[in-house]
XYZ file of C-alpha atoms in Angstrom:
522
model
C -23.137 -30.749 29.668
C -25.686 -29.393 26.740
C -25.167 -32.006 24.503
C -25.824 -28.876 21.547
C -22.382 -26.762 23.004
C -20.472 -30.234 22.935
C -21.012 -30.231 19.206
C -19.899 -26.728 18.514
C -17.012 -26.518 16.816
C -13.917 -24.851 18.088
C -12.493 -21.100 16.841
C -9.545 -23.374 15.721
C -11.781 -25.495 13.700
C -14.024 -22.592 12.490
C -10.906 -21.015 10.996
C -9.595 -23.875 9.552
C -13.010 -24.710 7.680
C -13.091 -20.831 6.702
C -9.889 -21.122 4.973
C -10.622 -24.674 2.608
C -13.862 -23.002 2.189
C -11.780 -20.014 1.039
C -9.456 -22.034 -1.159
C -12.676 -24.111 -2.799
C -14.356 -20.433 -3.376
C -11.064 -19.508 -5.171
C -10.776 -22.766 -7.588
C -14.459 -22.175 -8.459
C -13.236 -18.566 -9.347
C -10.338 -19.967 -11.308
C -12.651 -21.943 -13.551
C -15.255 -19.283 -13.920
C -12.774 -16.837 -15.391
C -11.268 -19.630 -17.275
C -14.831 -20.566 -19.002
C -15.240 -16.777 -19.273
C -12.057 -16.737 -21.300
C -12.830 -19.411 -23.674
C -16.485 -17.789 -24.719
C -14.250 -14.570 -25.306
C -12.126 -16.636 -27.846
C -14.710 -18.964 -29.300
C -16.999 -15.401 -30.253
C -13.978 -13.536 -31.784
C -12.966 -16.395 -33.570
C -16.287 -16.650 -35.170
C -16.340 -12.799 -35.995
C -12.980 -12.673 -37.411
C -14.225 -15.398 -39.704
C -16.506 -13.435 -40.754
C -15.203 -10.235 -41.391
C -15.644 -8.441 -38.751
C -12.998 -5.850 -37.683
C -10.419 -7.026 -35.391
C -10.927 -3.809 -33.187
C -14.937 -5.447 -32.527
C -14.675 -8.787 -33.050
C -15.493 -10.570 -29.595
C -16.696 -7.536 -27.690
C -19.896 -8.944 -27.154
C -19.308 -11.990 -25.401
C -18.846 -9.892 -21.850
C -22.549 -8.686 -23.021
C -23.476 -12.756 -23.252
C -22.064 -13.467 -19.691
C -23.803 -10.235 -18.755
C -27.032 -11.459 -20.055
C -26.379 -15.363 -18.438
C -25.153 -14.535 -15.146
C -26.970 -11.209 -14.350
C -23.600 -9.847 -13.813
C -23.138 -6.460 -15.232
C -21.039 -5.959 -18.304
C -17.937 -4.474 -17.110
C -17.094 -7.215 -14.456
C -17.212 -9.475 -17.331
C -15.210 -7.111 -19.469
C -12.566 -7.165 -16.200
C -12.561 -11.022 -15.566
C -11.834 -11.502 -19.510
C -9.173 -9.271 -19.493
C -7.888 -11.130 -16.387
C -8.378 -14.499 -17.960
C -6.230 -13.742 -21.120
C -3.632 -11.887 -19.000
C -3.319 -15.486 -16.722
C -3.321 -17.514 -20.182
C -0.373 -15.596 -21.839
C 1.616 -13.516 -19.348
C 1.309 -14.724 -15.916
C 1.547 -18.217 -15.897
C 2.871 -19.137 -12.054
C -0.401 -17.081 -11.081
C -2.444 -18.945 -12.734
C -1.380 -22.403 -11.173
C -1.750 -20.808 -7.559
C -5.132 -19.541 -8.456
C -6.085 -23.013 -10.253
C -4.700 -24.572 -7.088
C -6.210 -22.508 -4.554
C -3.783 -20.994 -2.875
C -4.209 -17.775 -3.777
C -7.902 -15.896 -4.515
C -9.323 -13.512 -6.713
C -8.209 -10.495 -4.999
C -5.140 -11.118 -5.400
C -4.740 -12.058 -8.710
C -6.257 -8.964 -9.456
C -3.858 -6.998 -7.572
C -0.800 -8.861 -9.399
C -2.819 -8.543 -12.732
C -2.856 -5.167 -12.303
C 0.820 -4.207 -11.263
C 2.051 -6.053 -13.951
C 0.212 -4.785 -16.873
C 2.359 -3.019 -19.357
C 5.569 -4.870 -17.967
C 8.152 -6.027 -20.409
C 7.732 -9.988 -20.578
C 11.574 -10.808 -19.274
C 10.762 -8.442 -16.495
C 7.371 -10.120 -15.638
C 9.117 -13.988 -15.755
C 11.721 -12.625 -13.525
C 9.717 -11.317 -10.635
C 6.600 -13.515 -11.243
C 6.999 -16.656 -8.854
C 8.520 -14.892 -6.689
C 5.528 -12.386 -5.414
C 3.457 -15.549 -5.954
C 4.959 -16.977 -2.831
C 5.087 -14.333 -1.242
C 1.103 -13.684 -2.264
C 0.278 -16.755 -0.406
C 1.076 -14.883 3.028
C 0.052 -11.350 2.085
C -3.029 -9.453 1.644
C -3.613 -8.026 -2.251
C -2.857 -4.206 -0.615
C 0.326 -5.693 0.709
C 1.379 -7.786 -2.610
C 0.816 -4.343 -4.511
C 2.775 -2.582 -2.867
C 5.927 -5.071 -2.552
C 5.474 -5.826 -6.192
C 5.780 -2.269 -6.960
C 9.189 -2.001 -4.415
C 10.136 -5.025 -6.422
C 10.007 -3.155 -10.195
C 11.301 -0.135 -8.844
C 14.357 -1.791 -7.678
C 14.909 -3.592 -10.731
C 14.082 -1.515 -13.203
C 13.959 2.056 -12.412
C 14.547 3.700 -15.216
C 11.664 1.761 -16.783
C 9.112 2.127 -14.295
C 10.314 6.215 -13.918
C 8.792 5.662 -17.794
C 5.805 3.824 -17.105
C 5.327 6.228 -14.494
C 5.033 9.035 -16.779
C 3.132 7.608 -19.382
C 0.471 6.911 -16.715
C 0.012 10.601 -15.221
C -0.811 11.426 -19.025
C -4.090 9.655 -18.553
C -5.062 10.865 -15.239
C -8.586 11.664 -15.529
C -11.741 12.404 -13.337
C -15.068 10.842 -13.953
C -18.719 10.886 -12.199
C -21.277 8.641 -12.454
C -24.866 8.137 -11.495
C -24.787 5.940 -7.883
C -27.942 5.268 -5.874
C -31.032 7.506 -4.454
C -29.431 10.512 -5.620
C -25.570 9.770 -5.017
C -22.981 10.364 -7.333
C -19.599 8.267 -7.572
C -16.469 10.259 -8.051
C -13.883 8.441 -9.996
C -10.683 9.948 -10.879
C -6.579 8.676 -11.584
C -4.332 11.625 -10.557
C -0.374 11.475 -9.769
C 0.311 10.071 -6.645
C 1.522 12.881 -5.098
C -1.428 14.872 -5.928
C -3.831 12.346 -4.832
C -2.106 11.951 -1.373
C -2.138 15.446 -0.813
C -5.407 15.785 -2.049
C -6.745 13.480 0.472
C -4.290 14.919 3.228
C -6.329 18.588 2.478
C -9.414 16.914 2.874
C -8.516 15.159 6.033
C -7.046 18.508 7.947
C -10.194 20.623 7.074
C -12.753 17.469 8.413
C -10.409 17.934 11.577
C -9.157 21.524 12.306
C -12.895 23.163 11.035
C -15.441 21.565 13.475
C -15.304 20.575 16.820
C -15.991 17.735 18.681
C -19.605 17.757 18.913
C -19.785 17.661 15.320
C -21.982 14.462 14.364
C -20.490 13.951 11.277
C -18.281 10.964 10.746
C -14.742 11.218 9.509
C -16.048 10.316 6.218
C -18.890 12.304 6.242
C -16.480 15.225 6.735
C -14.417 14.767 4.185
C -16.713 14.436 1.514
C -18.572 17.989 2.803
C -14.838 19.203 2.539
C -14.425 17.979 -0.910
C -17.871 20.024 -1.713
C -16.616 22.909 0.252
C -13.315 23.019 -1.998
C -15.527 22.872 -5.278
C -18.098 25.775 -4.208
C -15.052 27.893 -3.079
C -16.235 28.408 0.267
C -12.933 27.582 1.869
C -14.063 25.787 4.680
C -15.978 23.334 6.241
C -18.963 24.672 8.348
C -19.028 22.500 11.902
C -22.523 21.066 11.721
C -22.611 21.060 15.891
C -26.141 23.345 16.071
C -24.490 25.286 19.098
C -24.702 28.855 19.180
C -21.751 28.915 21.155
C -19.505 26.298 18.987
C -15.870 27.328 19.245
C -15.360 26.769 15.456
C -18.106 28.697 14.488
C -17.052 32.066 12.635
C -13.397 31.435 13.314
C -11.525 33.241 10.445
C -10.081 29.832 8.089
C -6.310 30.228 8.129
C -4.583 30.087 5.081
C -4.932 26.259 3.138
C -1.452 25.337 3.915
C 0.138 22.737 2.008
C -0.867 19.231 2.139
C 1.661 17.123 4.418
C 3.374 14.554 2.114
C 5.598 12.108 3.544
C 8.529 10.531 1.506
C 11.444 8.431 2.786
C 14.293 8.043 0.462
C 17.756 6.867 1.180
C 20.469 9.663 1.235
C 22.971 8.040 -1.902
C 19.510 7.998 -3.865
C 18.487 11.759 -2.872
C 22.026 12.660 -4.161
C 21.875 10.540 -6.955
C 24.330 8.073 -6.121
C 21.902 5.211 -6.155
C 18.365 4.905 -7.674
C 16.761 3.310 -4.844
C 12.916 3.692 -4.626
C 11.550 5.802 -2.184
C 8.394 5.371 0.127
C 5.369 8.110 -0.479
C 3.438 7.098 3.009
C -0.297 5.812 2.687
C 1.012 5.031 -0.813
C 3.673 2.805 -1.182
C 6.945 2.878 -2.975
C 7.799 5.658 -6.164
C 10.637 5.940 -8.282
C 13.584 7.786 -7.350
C 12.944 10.528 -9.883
C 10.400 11.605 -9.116
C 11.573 11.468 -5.106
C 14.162 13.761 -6.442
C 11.856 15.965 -8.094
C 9.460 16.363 -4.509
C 12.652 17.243 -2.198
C 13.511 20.221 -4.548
C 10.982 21.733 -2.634
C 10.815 19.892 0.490
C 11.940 20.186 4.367
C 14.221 17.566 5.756
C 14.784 15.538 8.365
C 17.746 13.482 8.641
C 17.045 10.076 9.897
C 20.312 8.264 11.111
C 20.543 5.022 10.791
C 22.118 4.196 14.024
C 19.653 5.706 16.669
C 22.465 6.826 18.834
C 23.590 9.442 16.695
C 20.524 11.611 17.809
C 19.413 13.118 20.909
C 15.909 11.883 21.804
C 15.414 14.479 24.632
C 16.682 17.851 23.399
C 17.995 18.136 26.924
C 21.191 17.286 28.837
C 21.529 13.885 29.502
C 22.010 12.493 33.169
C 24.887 12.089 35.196
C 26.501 8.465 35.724
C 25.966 7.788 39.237
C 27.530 5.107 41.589
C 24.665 3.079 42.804
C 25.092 0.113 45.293
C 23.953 -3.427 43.316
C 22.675 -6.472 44.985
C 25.367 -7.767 45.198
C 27.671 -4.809 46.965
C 29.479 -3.872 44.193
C 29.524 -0.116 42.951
C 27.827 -0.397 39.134
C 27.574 2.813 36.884
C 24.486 3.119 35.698
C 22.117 5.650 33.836
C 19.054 7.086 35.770
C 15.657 7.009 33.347
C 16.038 10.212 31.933
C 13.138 12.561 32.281
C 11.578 11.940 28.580
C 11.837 8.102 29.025
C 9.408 8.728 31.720
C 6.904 10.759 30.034
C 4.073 9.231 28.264
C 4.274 11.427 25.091
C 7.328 11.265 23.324
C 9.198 14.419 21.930
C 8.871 15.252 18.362
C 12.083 13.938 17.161
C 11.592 10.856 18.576
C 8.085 10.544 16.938
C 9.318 11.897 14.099
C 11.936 9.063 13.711
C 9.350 6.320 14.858
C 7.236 7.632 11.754
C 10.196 7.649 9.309
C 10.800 3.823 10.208
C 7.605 2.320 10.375
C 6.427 4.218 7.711
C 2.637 3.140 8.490
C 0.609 1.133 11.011
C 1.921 -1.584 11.893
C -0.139 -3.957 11.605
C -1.298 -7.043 8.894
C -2.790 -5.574 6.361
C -3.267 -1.934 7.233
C -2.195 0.820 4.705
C -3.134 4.187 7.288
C 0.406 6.034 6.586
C 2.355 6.654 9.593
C 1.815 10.558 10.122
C -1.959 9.519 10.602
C -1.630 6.558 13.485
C -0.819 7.344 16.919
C 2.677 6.603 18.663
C 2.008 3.370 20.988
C 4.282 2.120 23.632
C 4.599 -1.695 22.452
C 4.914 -2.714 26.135
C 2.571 -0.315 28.195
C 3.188 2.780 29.817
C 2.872 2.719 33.776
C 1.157 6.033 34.477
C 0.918 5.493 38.503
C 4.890 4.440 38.786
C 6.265 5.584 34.632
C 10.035 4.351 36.096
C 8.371 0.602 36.306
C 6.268 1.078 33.081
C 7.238 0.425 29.365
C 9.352 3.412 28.708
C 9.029 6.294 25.808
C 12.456 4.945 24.035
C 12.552 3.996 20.204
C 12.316 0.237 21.253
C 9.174 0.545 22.926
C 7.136 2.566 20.248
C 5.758 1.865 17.430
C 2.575 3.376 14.507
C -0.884 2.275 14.881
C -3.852 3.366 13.662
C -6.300 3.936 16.105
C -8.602 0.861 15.714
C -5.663 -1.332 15.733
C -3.863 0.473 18.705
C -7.800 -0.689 20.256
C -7.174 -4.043 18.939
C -3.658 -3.901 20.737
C -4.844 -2.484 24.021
C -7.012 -4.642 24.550
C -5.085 -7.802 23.863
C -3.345 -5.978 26.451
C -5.692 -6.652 28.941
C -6.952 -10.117 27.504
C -9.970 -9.064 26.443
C -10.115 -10.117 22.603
C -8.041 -12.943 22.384
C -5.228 -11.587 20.068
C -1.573 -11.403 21.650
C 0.980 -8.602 20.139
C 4.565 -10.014 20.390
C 7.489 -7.306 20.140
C 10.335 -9.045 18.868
C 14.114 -7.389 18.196
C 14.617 -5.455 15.524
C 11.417 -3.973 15.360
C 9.308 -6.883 14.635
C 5.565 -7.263 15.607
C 3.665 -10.369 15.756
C 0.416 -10.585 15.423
C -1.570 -13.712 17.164
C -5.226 -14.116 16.374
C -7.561 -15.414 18.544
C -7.676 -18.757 16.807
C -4.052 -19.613 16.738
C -2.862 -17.425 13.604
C 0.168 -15.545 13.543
C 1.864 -13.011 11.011
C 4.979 -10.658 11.758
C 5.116 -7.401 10.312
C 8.506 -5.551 9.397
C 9.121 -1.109 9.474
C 8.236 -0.487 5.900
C 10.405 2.605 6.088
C 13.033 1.434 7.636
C 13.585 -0.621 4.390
C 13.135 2.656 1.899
C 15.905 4.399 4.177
C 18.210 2.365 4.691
C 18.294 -0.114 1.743
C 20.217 -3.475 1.715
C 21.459 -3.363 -1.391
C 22.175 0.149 -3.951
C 20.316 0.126 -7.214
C 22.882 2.026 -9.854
C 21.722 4.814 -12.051
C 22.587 4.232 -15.763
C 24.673 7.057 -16.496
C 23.323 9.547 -19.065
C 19.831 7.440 -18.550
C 17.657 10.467 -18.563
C 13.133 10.299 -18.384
C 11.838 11.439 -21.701
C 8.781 12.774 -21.937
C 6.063 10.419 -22.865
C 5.149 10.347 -26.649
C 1.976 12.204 -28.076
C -0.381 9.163 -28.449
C -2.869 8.811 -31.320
C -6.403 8.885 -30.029
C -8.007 5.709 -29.512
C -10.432 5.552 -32.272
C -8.106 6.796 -35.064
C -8.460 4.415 -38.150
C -4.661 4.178 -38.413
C -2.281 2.554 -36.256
C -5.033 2.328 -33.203
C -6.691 -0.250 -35.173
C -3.474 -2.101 -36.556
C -2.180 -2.754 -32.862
C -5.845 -3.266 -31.592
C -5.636 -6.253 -34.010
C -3.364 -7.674 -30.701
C -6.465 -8.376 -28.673
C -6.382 -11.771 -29.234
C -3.318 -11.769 -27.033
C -4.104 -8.831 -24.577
C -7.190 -7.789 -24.483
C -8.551 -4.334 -22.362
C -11.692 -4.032 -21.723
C -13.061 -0.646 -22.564
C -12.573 1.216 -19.263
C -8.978 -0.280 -19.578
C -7.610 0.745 -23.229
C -5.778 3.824 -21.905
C -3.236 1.686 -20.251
C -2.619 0.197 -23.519
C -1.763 3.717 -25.203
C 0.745 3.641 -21.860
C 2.384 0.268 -22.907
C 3.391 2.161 -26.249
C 5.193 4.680 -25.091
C 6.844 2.311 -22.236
C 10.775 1.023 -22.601
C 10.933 -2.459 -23.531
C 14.286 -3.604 -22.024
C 15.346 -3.568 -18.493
C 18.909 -3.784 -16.716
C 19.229 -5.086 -13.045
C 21.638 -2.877 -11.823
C 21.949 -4.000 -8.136
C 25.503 -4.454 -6.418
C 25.348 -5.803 -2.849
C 26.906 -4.243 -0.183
C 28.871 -5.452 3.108
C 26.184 -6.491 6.066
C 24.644 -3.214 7.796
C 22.078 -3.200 10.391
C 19.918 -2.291 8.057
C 19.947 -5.836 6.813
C 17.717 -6.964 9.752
C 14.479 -5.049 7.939
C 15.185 -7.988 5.659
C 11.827 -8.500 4.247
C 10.201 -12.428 4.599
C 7.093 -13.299 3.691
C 4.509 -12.174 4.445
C 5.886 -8.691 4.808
């Protein structure tokens, strides 16, 4: 045996030493921001001392780190901000980051969520996401934190929510040989469907020899929107390309996919609903998109609808094994077909409400519909059949990763469990289940009240930020919260936001809806 492959460590040990060098990486982190912190203080203390304006005083220290660690300014600014919001807001973070257990990403993505949150709320909700951060990847803790606040407080958050869209903004800046970066905050509608505009003209305006990448596409569709040419030209070279001078149909309207419950669409409940590909919204303004929506109505109980749009079988007498006349139900004809009808898909999507697997955020009207146990094309009555139990959303790299654990090529293993669980086993001996995130936005556990007479007021006209008045009297805070210049707007947005909160959740008798229960990590 080559005494060099004896030594080699396993996968198993490989993955083990990746994650306690993951956990080291993330105490080092921990300390950095910490020091970071305490420069922040020590230089504003000084300043104060010394007259220097409260609005100023300290500003410079992200400069110093800049300066010591080559670093540029405004990931200082960002890990300051981060450092102060650990120190006096976020305390059970802190500890898991000082520990280890959870990394920078992360803390970011709870950091940011829970900005502009009213203190009880924050204590109430904080250890618990912390667990459940420990399990979960920082896309995933955003958007359960988010579900979280909206269904304990959504009044509040319909607020914050508000206040926010008034400082949507767009921004460019300078990027590399010639590039530019696009930055902009819009409402989350508006971004989705932005993006969903983008995506149907990189797919419906060139054809398939086009060499362009999917990304590539949509950026020369965002330019094609700007110029007001109205579509995207294929960029194929044939003289014969099928797209080529086809007369552009009229820009439809962006697809937008919510899920909301039914008591919350009438108002009986304020539930949170699910924008797909963004994560959960407040019932408002869920309310305020299905004024001008189309519905479908998603039953809970799957055999309320007709799958096929056909007749369904006779019950024949077949003989059994064991001589006995059973009644049984032929495969009916669409359980046999590979694709399955647009009902069925369409209530697939509604559950899953995304790919379904770890960590992916592709919303479910963009993944394909997989059979979870494959589809027999050469004999379909012996094959996984096209019924809601055997489908499920993936995107199409991980319905790849899927097919070919399939076939034992990669290692992984994809275990269906009841109830529309998926488990995910990685090569090296990982696992992590995934839960429908619809299923949980349509058919709630537990019914989250409306305040009576609770209506959303507009969000206050806001002084501008450099006004000598009372900008620089609550600036004076930054001691305790500070924002970092390309963060100060969210601070105008924490002025205007309600400061109490109500839990206003009554639980209701078991349901089958209570097995999209929702254990970490998902």
């Amino acid at each position: 045996m080559n005494e060099t492959a004896a030594e080699s460590p396993t996968a198993t040990e490989l993955v083990a030493r990746l994650r306690a060098v993951h956990s080291m990486i993330a105490v080092a982190q921990s300390e950095e921001v910490a020091l970071m912190t305490a420069l922040y203080r020590m230089r504003r203390g000084q300043q104060l001392e010394r007259g220097v304006r409260a609005v100023y005083a300290g500003e410079d220290a992200a400069t110093e780190i800049g300066v010591a660690l080559h670093v540029p300014q405004r990931t200082a600014d960002n890990l300051i901000a981060l450092g102060l919001g650990l120190e006096h807001q976020l305390p059970c973070t802190r500890e898991a980051f000082e520990d280890g257990r959870i990394d920078l990403p992360r803390v970011r993505a709870l950091h940011e969520v829970f900005r502009n949150i009213d203190t009880e709320l924050v204590a109430a909700l904080e250890p618990r996401i912390v667990a459940y951060a420990e399990n979960a990847d920082p896309s995933r803790v955003k958007r359960t934190l988010r579900r979280w606040l909206l269904e304990t407080d959504p009044v509040g958050q319909a607020e914050r929510r508000k206040s926010a869209e008034a400082d949507r903004y767009v921004n460019v800046t300078a990027a590399d040989n010639g590039t530019a970066v696009l930055d902009a905050v819009l409402p989350a509608v508006d971004g989705v469907a932005l993006y969903e505009r983008l995506r149907d003209m990189a797919q419906t305006h060139c054809c398939a020899a086009d060499p362009r990448t999917s990304n590539q596409r949509r950026a020369d569709a965002l330019i094609a929107l700007t110029t007001g040419a109205g579509r995207l030209n294929c960029g194929c070279g044939q003289p014969d390309c099928p797209r080529a001078g086809a007369a552009v149909a009229p820009a439809r309207k962006a697809l937008v996919q919510v899920g909301v419950s039914a008591e919350t669409l009438a108002g009986l409940a304020d539930n949170p609903a699910l924008l797909a590909g963004f994560g959960a919204i407040d019932a408002d303004l869920a309310r305020q998109l299905a004024r001008h929506a189309r519905f479908e109505i998603i039953p809970e109980h799957p055999a309320s609808i007709d799958h096929s749009a056909q007749a369904a079988p006779e019950v024949r007498a077949v003989e059994s094994p064991t001589g006995t006349g059973d009644l049984v139900h032929p495969p009916a004809a669409c359980e046999t077909r590979y694709r399955p009808g647009t009902r069925l898909a369409n209530r697939i999507r509604a559950l899953d409400g995304g790919c379904r697997a770890p960590g992916c955020a592709i919303p479910a009207a963009a993944t394909d519909i997989d059979h979870q146990d494959r589809f027999d094309h050469r004999s379909p009555e012996s094959g996984g059949r096209t019924v809601e139990s055997n489908l499920g959303c993936r995107c199409r790299r991980h319905h790849r990763t899927k097919t070919l654990a399939d076939n034992g090529l990669n290692g992984w293993k994809v275990i269906h469990h009841p109830d529309r669980r998926v488990e995910w086993r990685t090569p090296s001996g990982g696992s992590i289940t995934t839960t429908p995130e619809g299923a949980k936005f349509l058919f709630p556990r537990t019914l989250v009240l409306p305040v009576t007479g609770a209506g959303i007021p507009e969000p206050e006209q806001v002084e501008p930020l450099l006004n000598p008045g009372g900008a620089v009297n609550e600036l004076t805070e930054l001691l305790h919260v500070y924002h970092p210049p390309a963060q100060r707007r969210y601070a105008r947005a924490a002025r205007t936001a309600r400061k109490s909160w109500v839990t206003r959740q009554v639980s209701t008798t078991d349901t089958p809806a209570a097995r999209y229960a929702d254990p970490p990590p998902f």
